[in-house]
Amino acid sequence: RKTPNCYYGREGQVLVHLFSWKWPDIAREYRPWWERYQPVSYKLDSASGSRDEFIDMVNRCKAAGVQIYIDAVINHMAGIDAGTGLGSGGSYYNTQLRFDGVPYGPDDFNTRCTTGSGNIENYADEGQVRNCRLVGLLDLEGGKNSVRSKIADYFDDMLQIGIDGYRIDAAKHMWPEDINATLSMTGVTEDKVEAFVYQEVIENGNEPVKTSQYTHIGRLVEFQYGYKMGDIFKWQHIKLSSLHNFGSDWSMMPSGDALVSIDNHDNQRGHGAGGNVITHKQPEGYKLAVIFMLSWPYGIPRVMSSYDFDQDWTGPPAQSPADGESCGSSWICEHSRGSASFIAFNREGGELNMNLPTGLPGGTYCDVISGDLLNGVCTGKTVTVFSDSTANIRIGSDSSTPVVAIHIGAKA
Ligand code: ARE
Ligand code: CA
């Protein structure tokens, strides 16, 4: 009676007195974010909302010209330690391999794993990486038709609702032919273009699984891009001026195969390959990295929009920005809008003072980094583009945001 029954390894921690909190808010506060990577069905009732709310969101986004790509967790279901229970959508599951909401049964799970633990023990063994459990997550047998068709039904449901593509979570842990076969089973109606696909395959040094094994299926996340952005904008190990040929010459995949980002929900908090990425926690360098990514012609860029955290498992704030919780406190909202047509950076230590070709017609432009165009007037710095389309660009080395960006939409 004198011990608080804490989970093993968490003894001696504190209690919180949640005076008058609502049950759903408590549930949400204490749910680690990674729970959503442990599906127990393909129903759309989750911590993010109901199926009807999802459909409404897709419709409203489409009406505004915004496409939705879903994060598809199809390599596995919940973890071996998840026990028995009901999912957030009410589906029964147990870790003797029953997931009634799909339904999946014991025959739908991988039997080809050869490790003693049943988990991936060695990433140097390609078979283990595909056939064993990633951190204990119950591994689906993607070679079976019954599994492929259940996933295809889920994809068809999503296409019917109106989504436009998928991030394939843990694609590294699926055989490429299984992903391909599953996608080929999904309906592509006459008036609908084929779904956009980008796969999560963290290519790592000498490991045998390579992104090139998946390029025939769709795009891939080029993780090297984010690591290199960290080297440049966080650690300053690489000089900006050496970026002139940044792309496939830098041991990255061809631009047409790549989707790139500065950081993601894993490496932002030390999950996944973690490492040297730059995040919103280093705002000055991060802004430059995002601006660079958006202006540099390589891959399809994806900007991050996330929430602040202290522990690696901390779930999202109970209130979303729309409920009155503003960006800049618990929600970071790293995403930015608009596009710049000419951009110059200086991170070399000295002053940049040069006439540079901008590709823009002559005139006075507002620098959209230090300000914007408001009622015909620039609120920040201005840049004069001469009739030969060059401009004199000066960026001091002492500036905290050593970058200038101008575009045709902000001409004074
Ligand atoms: C959680 C607990 C685990 C527990 C498990 C099952 O943390 O301790 O065993 O549940 O109960 C996320 C979280 C995980 C979480 C999981 C399920 O990050 O911590 O596990 O959800 O709730 C590899 C994969 C890559 C994967 C990363 C995380 O290759 O696919 O690990 N990334 C995706 C998502 C994650 C998500 C999952 C997959 C699972 O983006 O958010 O996990 O759906 C080397 C290798 C990499 C490897 C990396 C880390 O760099 O080359 O391939 O990445 O190490 O192991
Ligand atoms: Ca697998």
XYZ file of C-alpha atoms and ligand atoms in Angstrom:
468
model
C 0.000 0.000 0.000
C 2.954 2.298 0.212
C 4.133 2.060 -3.368
C 2.278 3.863 -6.157
C 2.223 0.846 -8.540
C 4.316 2.614 -11.149
C 5.324 0.844 -14.315
C 8.613 -0.983 -14.069
C 11.455 1.475 -14.568
C 9.323 4.502 -13.718
C 9.310 4.193 -9.930
C 9.831 7.303 -7.874
C 8.150 9.654 -10.335
C 5.547 12.231 -9.392
C 1.737 12.276 -9.355
C -0.339 14.944 -11.087
C -3.540 16.286 -9.558
C -5.785 16.794 -12.603
C -8.516 18.865 -11.021
C -11.754 18.818 -13.077
C -10.146 17.586 -16.277
C -12.331 15.869 -18.857
C -11.663 12.155 -19.482
C -10.854 12.543 -23.202
C -8.347 15.285 -22.410
C -6.629 13.106 -19.826
C -6.550 10.191 -22.246
C -5.042 12.381 -24.908
C -2.448 13.969 -22.651
C -1.042 10.618 -21.598
C -1.145 8.828 -24.890
C 2.334 8.623 -26.350
C 2.336 9.901 -29.923
C 3.700 6.586 -31.220
C 0.561 4.687 -30.282
C -0.901 5.622 -33.652
C 1.797 3.486 -35.299
C 0.200 0.431 -33.674
C -3.042 -0.043 -35.606
C -5.608 -2.633 -34.524
C -7.949 -2.021 -37.496
C -8.234 0.262 -40.526
C -11.184 2.156 -39.067
C -10.879 5.909 -39.067
C -11.879 6.579 -35.474
C -8.760 7.654 -33.643
C -7.344 10.255 -31.292
C -7.479 12.651 -34.258
C -11.236 12.337 -34.668
C -14.047 10.299 -36.202
C -14.503 8.910 -39.704
C -17.069 11.625 -40.478
C -14.642 14.298 -39.357
C -11.929 12.763 -41.551
C -14.232 12.774 -44.585
C -15.271 16.356 -43.886
C -11.606 17.391 -43.607
C -10.743 15.756 -46.949
C -13.714 17.387 -48.683
C -12.960 20.830 -47.332
C -9.268 20.558 -48.187
C -10.084 19.418 -51.719
C -12.482 22.316 -52.138
C -9.594 24.608 -51.210
C -7.284 22.891 -53.719
C -5.271 20.992 -51.105
C -4.487 17.287 -51.567
C -4.291 14.879 -48.633
C -1.702 12.087 -48.389
C -2.186 9.607 -45.582
C 0.443 7.924 -43.433
C -0.278 4.236 -44.156
C 0.887 1.752 -41.518
C 0.623 -1.559 -43.366
C 3.755 -3.483 -42.357
C 2.440 -4.414 -38.961
C -0.288 -4.111 -36.362
C 0.122 -3.374 -32.638
C 3.107 -4.447 -30.553
C 3.475 -7.913 -29.043
C 3.172 -6.256 -25.629
C -0.200 -4.629 -26.408
C -2.174 -7.444 -24.725
C -5.929 -7.620 -25.306
C -8.367 -4.775 -25.699
C -10.495 -2.532 -27.857
C -9.037 0.015 -30.233
C -10.107 3.665 -30.303
C -12.687 2.682 -32.946
C -14.008 -0.154 -30.747
C -12.400 -3.136 -32.530
C -11.389 -6.152 -30.463
C -7.794 -7.332 -30.677
C -5.447 -9.630 -28.873
C -1.793 -10.333 -29.364
C -2.502 -13.990 -30.107
C -2.882 -12.421 -33.528
C -6.579 -11.560 -33.636
C -7.579 -8.177 -35.037
C -11.347 -8.499 -35.553
C -11.861 -5.017 -36.960
C -10.014 -5.877 -40.216
C -10.311 -8.890 -39.681
C -6.854 -10.488 -39.466
C -6.155 -13.820 -37.818
C -3.032 -15.864 -36.981
C -2.586 -16.964 -40.624
C -2.073 -13.374 -41.731
C 1.165 -12.876 -39.813
C 4.732 -13.572 -40.780
C 6.036 -17.072 -40.195
C 9.306 -16.589 -42.070
C 11.263 -14.878 -39.301
C 14.274 -16.883 -38.180
C 15.462 -14.946 -35.120
C 15.086 -16.416 -31.624
C 13.143 -13.404 -30.331
C 10.949 -13.020 -33.408
C 12.153 -9.404 -33.585
C 14.630 -7.804 -35.964
C 17.982 -8.353 -34.299
C 20.385 -7.542 -37.093
C 19.808 -4.957 -39.815
C 22.606 -6.549 -41.849
C 20.244 -9.471 -42.559
C 17.804 -8.440 -45.264
C 15.398 -11.317 -44.498
C 15.128 -10.341 -40.841
C 14.477 -6.715 -41.696
C 11.483 -7.768 -43.832
C 10.151 -10.840 -42.024
C 10.719 -10.162 -38.327
C 9.029 -7.768 -35.939
C 10.210 -4.150 -36.000
C 10.527 -3.237 -32.287
C 8.055 -6.011 -31.401
C 5.319 -4.855 -33.813
C 3.279 -7.850 -35.051
C 4.472 -8.313 -38.617
C 1.937 -8.888 -41.381
C 2.693 -11.483 -44.080
C 2.566 -9.169 -47.077
C 3.195 -12.094 -49.440
C -0.281 -13.486 -48.774
C -3.207 -12.568 -50.924
C -5.521 -12.294 -47.914
C -3.284 -9.596 -46.403
C -2.732 -7.754 -49.666
C -6.445 -7.598 -50.368
C -7.294 -6.277 -46.874
C -4.756 -3.487 -47.320
C -6.010 -2.817 -50.842
C -9.569 -2.538 -49.474
C -8.331 0.020 -46.961
C -6.596 1.984 -49.740
C -9.711 1.822 -51.917
C -11.798 3.153 -49.053
C -9.370 6.051 -48.680
C -9.341 6.765 -52.435
C -13.128 6.726 -52.416
C -13.090 9.337 -49.666
C -10.828 11.398 -51.892
C -7.274 11.191 -50.595
C -4.495 11.524 -53.165
C -1.624 9.421 -51.963
C 0.224 7.556 -49.255
C 3.355 7.689 -47.178
C 4.179 3.998 -46.780
C 5.395 3.662 -43.210
C 8.220 1.174 -42.593
C 8.452 0.280 -46.311
C 11.994 -0.880 -45.535
C 10.411 -3.737 -43.588
C 8.236 -4.880 -46.485
C 9.390 -6.753 -49.599
C 9.152 -4.359 -52.557
C 7.143 -6.905 -54.572
C 4.548 -7.071 -51.782
C 4.069 -3.299 -51.751
C 3.843 -3.236 -55.519
C 1.378 -6.123 -55.722
C -0.824 -4.548 -53.051
C -0.875 -1.185 -54.823
C -1.739 -2.853 -58.126
C -4.845 -4.319 -56.500
C -6.238 -0.895 -55.661
C -8.775 0.655 -57.981
C -7.755 3.483 -60.234
C -10.969 4.859 -61.661
C -11.051 6.604 -65.016
C -11.316 10.122 -63.710
C -8.715 9.641 -61.031
C -4.993 9.851 -61.474
C -2.927 7.197 -59.765
C -2.196 7.728 -56.077
C 1.057 9.450 -55.139
C 3.366 7.134 -53.190
C 6.361 7.950 -51.016
C 8.031 5.218 -49.042
C 9.880 5.367 -45.747
C 13.115 3.470 -46.283
C 15.991 4.689 -44.105
C 19.048 3.677 -46.107
C 21.902 3.262 -43.733
C 25.578 2.724 -44.598
C 26.338 -0.937 -45.137
C 22.841 -2.282 -44.551
C 21.610 -4.429 -47.459
C 18.216 -2.723 -47.862
C 18.601 0.067 -50.422
C 16.192 2.740 -51.564
C 16.988 1.752 -55.163
C 15.059 -1.497 -54.584
C 11.882 0.584 -54.308
C 12.186 3.342 -56.914
C 10.023 1.457 -59.454
C 7.109 1.620 -56.986
C 7.046 5.312 -56.177
C 9.099 8.016 -54.539
C 11.183 7.603 -51.396
C 12.082 9.827 -48.523
C 15.733 10.846 -49.098
C 16.939 10.875 -45.481
C 20.437 12.013 -46.472
C 18.964 15.382 -47.406
C 17.915 16.175 -43.838
C 21.210 14.918 -42.401
C 23.143 17.133 -44.820
C 20.960 20.130 -43.997
C 21.869 19.483 -40.337
C 25.571 19.376 -41.228
C 25.248 22.684 -43.018
C 22.811 24.730 -40.948
C 23.319 23.272 -37.470
C 26.894 22.098 -37.280
C 28.273 24.174 -40.148
C 30.545 21.295 -41.137
C 29.870 21.998 -44.800
C 30.154 25.407 -46.443
C 27.068 26.799 -48.117
C 29.066 27.713 -51.196
C 29.774 24.045 -51.847
C 26.049 23.422 -52.400
C 26.173 24.556 -56.027
C 25.635 20.972 -57.245
C 23.555 19.761 -54.270
C 21.575 16.745 -55.460
C 22.384 13.331 -56.853
C 26.098 14.270 -57.013
C 25.965 14.217 -53.205
C 25.231 10.458 -52.946
C 21.521 11.056 -52.981
C 18.941 9.403 -55.235
C 17.861 11.072 -58.505
C 15.711 14.144 -57.872
C 12.677 12.583 -59.578
C 12.618 9.736 -57.038
C 13.000 11.838 -53.917
C 10.806 13.462 -51.314
C 12.811 15.608 -48.917
C 12.435 17.224 -45.538
C 14.681 18.919 -43.002
C 13.473 16.748 -40.112
C 10.565 14.449 -39.334
C 8.509 13.324 -36.352
C 11.053 10.594 -35.536
C 14.458 12.214 -35.896
C 13.123 15.450 -34.386
C 12.975 13.555 -31.052
C 15.772 11.006 -31.456
C 13.643 8.154 -32.869
C 14.361 6.482 -36.196
C 17.915 7.090 -37.250
C 17.903 10.229 -35.059
C 21.169 11.953 -35.599
C 22.324 15.317 -36.627
C 19.161 16.881 -37.948
C 18.279 20.491 -37.313
C 14.823 21.195 -35.830
C 12.658 24.081 -34.632
C 14.732 24.010 -31.455
C 17.465 25.849 -33.402
C 15.159 28.402 -35.052
C 17.666 30.568 -36.925
C 19.437 27.771 -38.771
C 16.154 25.898 -39.188
C 14.481 28.789 -41.005
C 17.419 29.011 -43.395
C 17.327 25.276 -44.020
C 13.599 25.360 -44.826
C 14.027 28.367 -47.107
C 16.893 26.605 -48.858
C 14.834 23.448 -49.348
C 11.863 25.342 -50.757
C 13.980 27.248 -53.234
C 16.389 24.487 -54.313
C 15.301 22.302 -57.222
C 15.722 18.791 -55.779
C 12.995 16.296 -54.897
C 9.551 17.193 -53.622
C 9.902 19.219 -50.406
C 7.798 18.518 -47.339
C 7.689 21.068 -44.537
C 7.159 20.064 -40.946
C 4.381 21.280 -38.677
C 4.635 19.976 -35.159
C 4.309 20.545 -31.440
C 6.838 21.187 -28.719
C 7.860 18.318 -26.427
C 10.233 17.571 -23.603
C 10.122 13.758 -23.443
C 10.559 11.752 -26.639
C 7.117 10.151 -26.097
C 5.138 13.307 -25.173
C 1.819 13.318 -27.030
C 0.278 16.363 -28.721
C -1.229 19.229 -26.690
C -4.863 18.540 -25.791
C -6.044 21.630 -27.662
C -5.331 22.215 -31.319
C -4.367 25.657 -32.707
C -7.957 26.108 -33.919
C -9.315 25.751 -30.369
C -7.500 28.863 -29.316
C -4.074 27.405 -28.656
C -1.902 29.647 -30.789
C 1.158 28.759 -32.813
C 4.440 29.550 -31.145
C 3.580 28.040 -27.764
C 2.901 24.309 -27.680
C 2.244 24.103 -31.416
C 5.285 25.155 -33.379
C 3.754 25.466 -36.887
C 7.096 25.436 -38.704
C 5.259 25.425 -42.052
C 5.515 28.645 -44.078
C 3.590 29.900 -47.072
C 4.363 31.519 -50.377
C 7.199 31.063 -52.792
C 10.166 33.255 -53.544
C 11.624 33.568 -56.960
C 15.102 34.672 -56.046
C 16.935 33.906 -52.872
C 20.416 34.615 -51.571
C 22.114 33.274 -48.431
C 25.296 34.280 -46.692
C 26.824 32.026 -44.081
C 30.453 32.430 -44.996
C 31.510 34.778 -42.204
C 32.182 37.887 -44.339
C 29.858 40.378 -46.007
C 28.213 39.382 -49.279
C 28.121 42.354 -51.659
C 27.609 41.271 -55.248
C 25.598 41.891 -58.386
C 23.673 38.668 -58.901
C 21.326 37.527 -61.687
C 17.791 37.184 -60.271
C 15.819 36.072 -63.320
C 13.192 38.709 -62.401
C 12.054 41.772 -64.385
C 13.441 45.147 -63.284
C 11.769 46.994 -60.415
C 11.671 47.372 -56.664
C 10.886 44.224 -54.705
C 10.159 43.646 -51.032
C 12.432 41.242 -49.185
C 9.857 38.745 -47.867
C 12.155 37.549 -45.100
C 12.485 40.862 -43.239
C 8.990 42.034 -44.164
C 6.348 41.858 -46.877
C 4.364 43.985 -49.307
C 1.587 45.801 -47.447
C -0.699 48.329 -49.197
C 1.887 48.817 -51.944
C 4.737 49.454 -49.492
C 7.548 47.172 -48.341
C 7.509 46.687 -44.565
C 11.067 45.328 -44.522
C 14.127 45.669 -46.743
C 13.814 46.392 -50.457
C 15.838 45.031 -53.361
C 16.229 46.886 -56.650
C 16.379 44.669 -59.699
C 17.991 46.419 -62.688
C 16.680 46.203 -66.239
C 19.226 43.456 -67.020
C 17.564 41.522 -64.170
C 20.617 41.646 -61.915
C 20.454 43.118 -58.432
C 23.013 44.326 -55.966
C 22.686 41.970 -53.011
C 24.290 42.901 -49.695
C 24.016 40.596 -46.709
C 26.139 41.347 -43.680
C 27.756 38.489 -41.777
C 26.351 39.834 -38.490
C 22.715 39.472 -39.600
C 20.727 36.909 -37.572
C 18.802 35.955 -40.726
C 21.444 36.206 -43.432
C 19.089 35.676 -46.321
C 17.178 37.767 -48.829
C 14.189 36.503 -50.813
C 12.127 38.352 -53.403
C 9.316 37.293 -55.701
C 7.072 38.602 -58.389
C 4.043 38.759 -56.054
C 5.742 41.290 -53.756
C 6.833 44.019 -56.196
C 6.455 47.509 -54.746
C 7.009 1.651 -29.460
C 8.051 1.646 -28.358
C 8.920 0.403 -28.468
C 8.021 -0.847 -28.412
C 7.009 -0.757 -29.554
C 6.016 -1.921 -29.544
O 8.870 2.803 -28.479
O 9.824 0.368 -27.350
O 8.820 -2.013 -28.596
O 6.253 0.447 -29.417
O 5.294 -1.918 -28.362
C 7.065 4.692 -33.772
C 8.086 4.963 -32.680
C 8.486 3.687 -31.956
C 7.239 2.964 -31.465
C 6.405 2.635 -32.704
C 5.128 1.866 -32.368
O 9.244 5.569 -33.233
O 9.301 4.032 -30.836
O 7.618 1.775 -30.760
O 5.989 3.872 -33.322
O 4.349 2.551 -31.463
C 13.428 1.967 -37.911
C 12.512 1.700 -39.095
C 11.621 2.869 -39.457
C 10.900 3.437 -38.236
C 11.964 3.777 -37.208
C 11.329 4.327 -35.923
O 13.288 1.295 -40.228
O 10.650 2.393 -40.390
O 12.717 2.604 -36.858
N 10.059 4.604 -38.581
C 8.578 4.466 -38.775
C 7.805 5.652 -38.207
C 7.887 5.629 -36.692
C 7.173 4.383 -36.171
C 7.327 3.205 -37.045
C 8.008 3.232 -38.249
C 6.545 1.997 -36.685
O 8.255 6.840 -38.761
O 7.336 6.776 -36.105
O 7.699 4.044 -34.854
O 5.278 2.150 -37.313
C 18.696 2.374 -37.980
C 17.984 1.664 -39.131
C 16.605 2.247 -39.351
C 15.822 2.209 -38.060
C 16.582 2.993 -36.981
C 15.877 2.957 -35.638
O 19.017 3.685 -38.351
O 18.747 1.786 -40.321
O 15.926 1.462 -40.320
O 14.534 2.795 -38.275
O 17.871 2.421 -36.811
O 15.784 1.632 -35.183
Ca 7.588 -6.911 -42.385
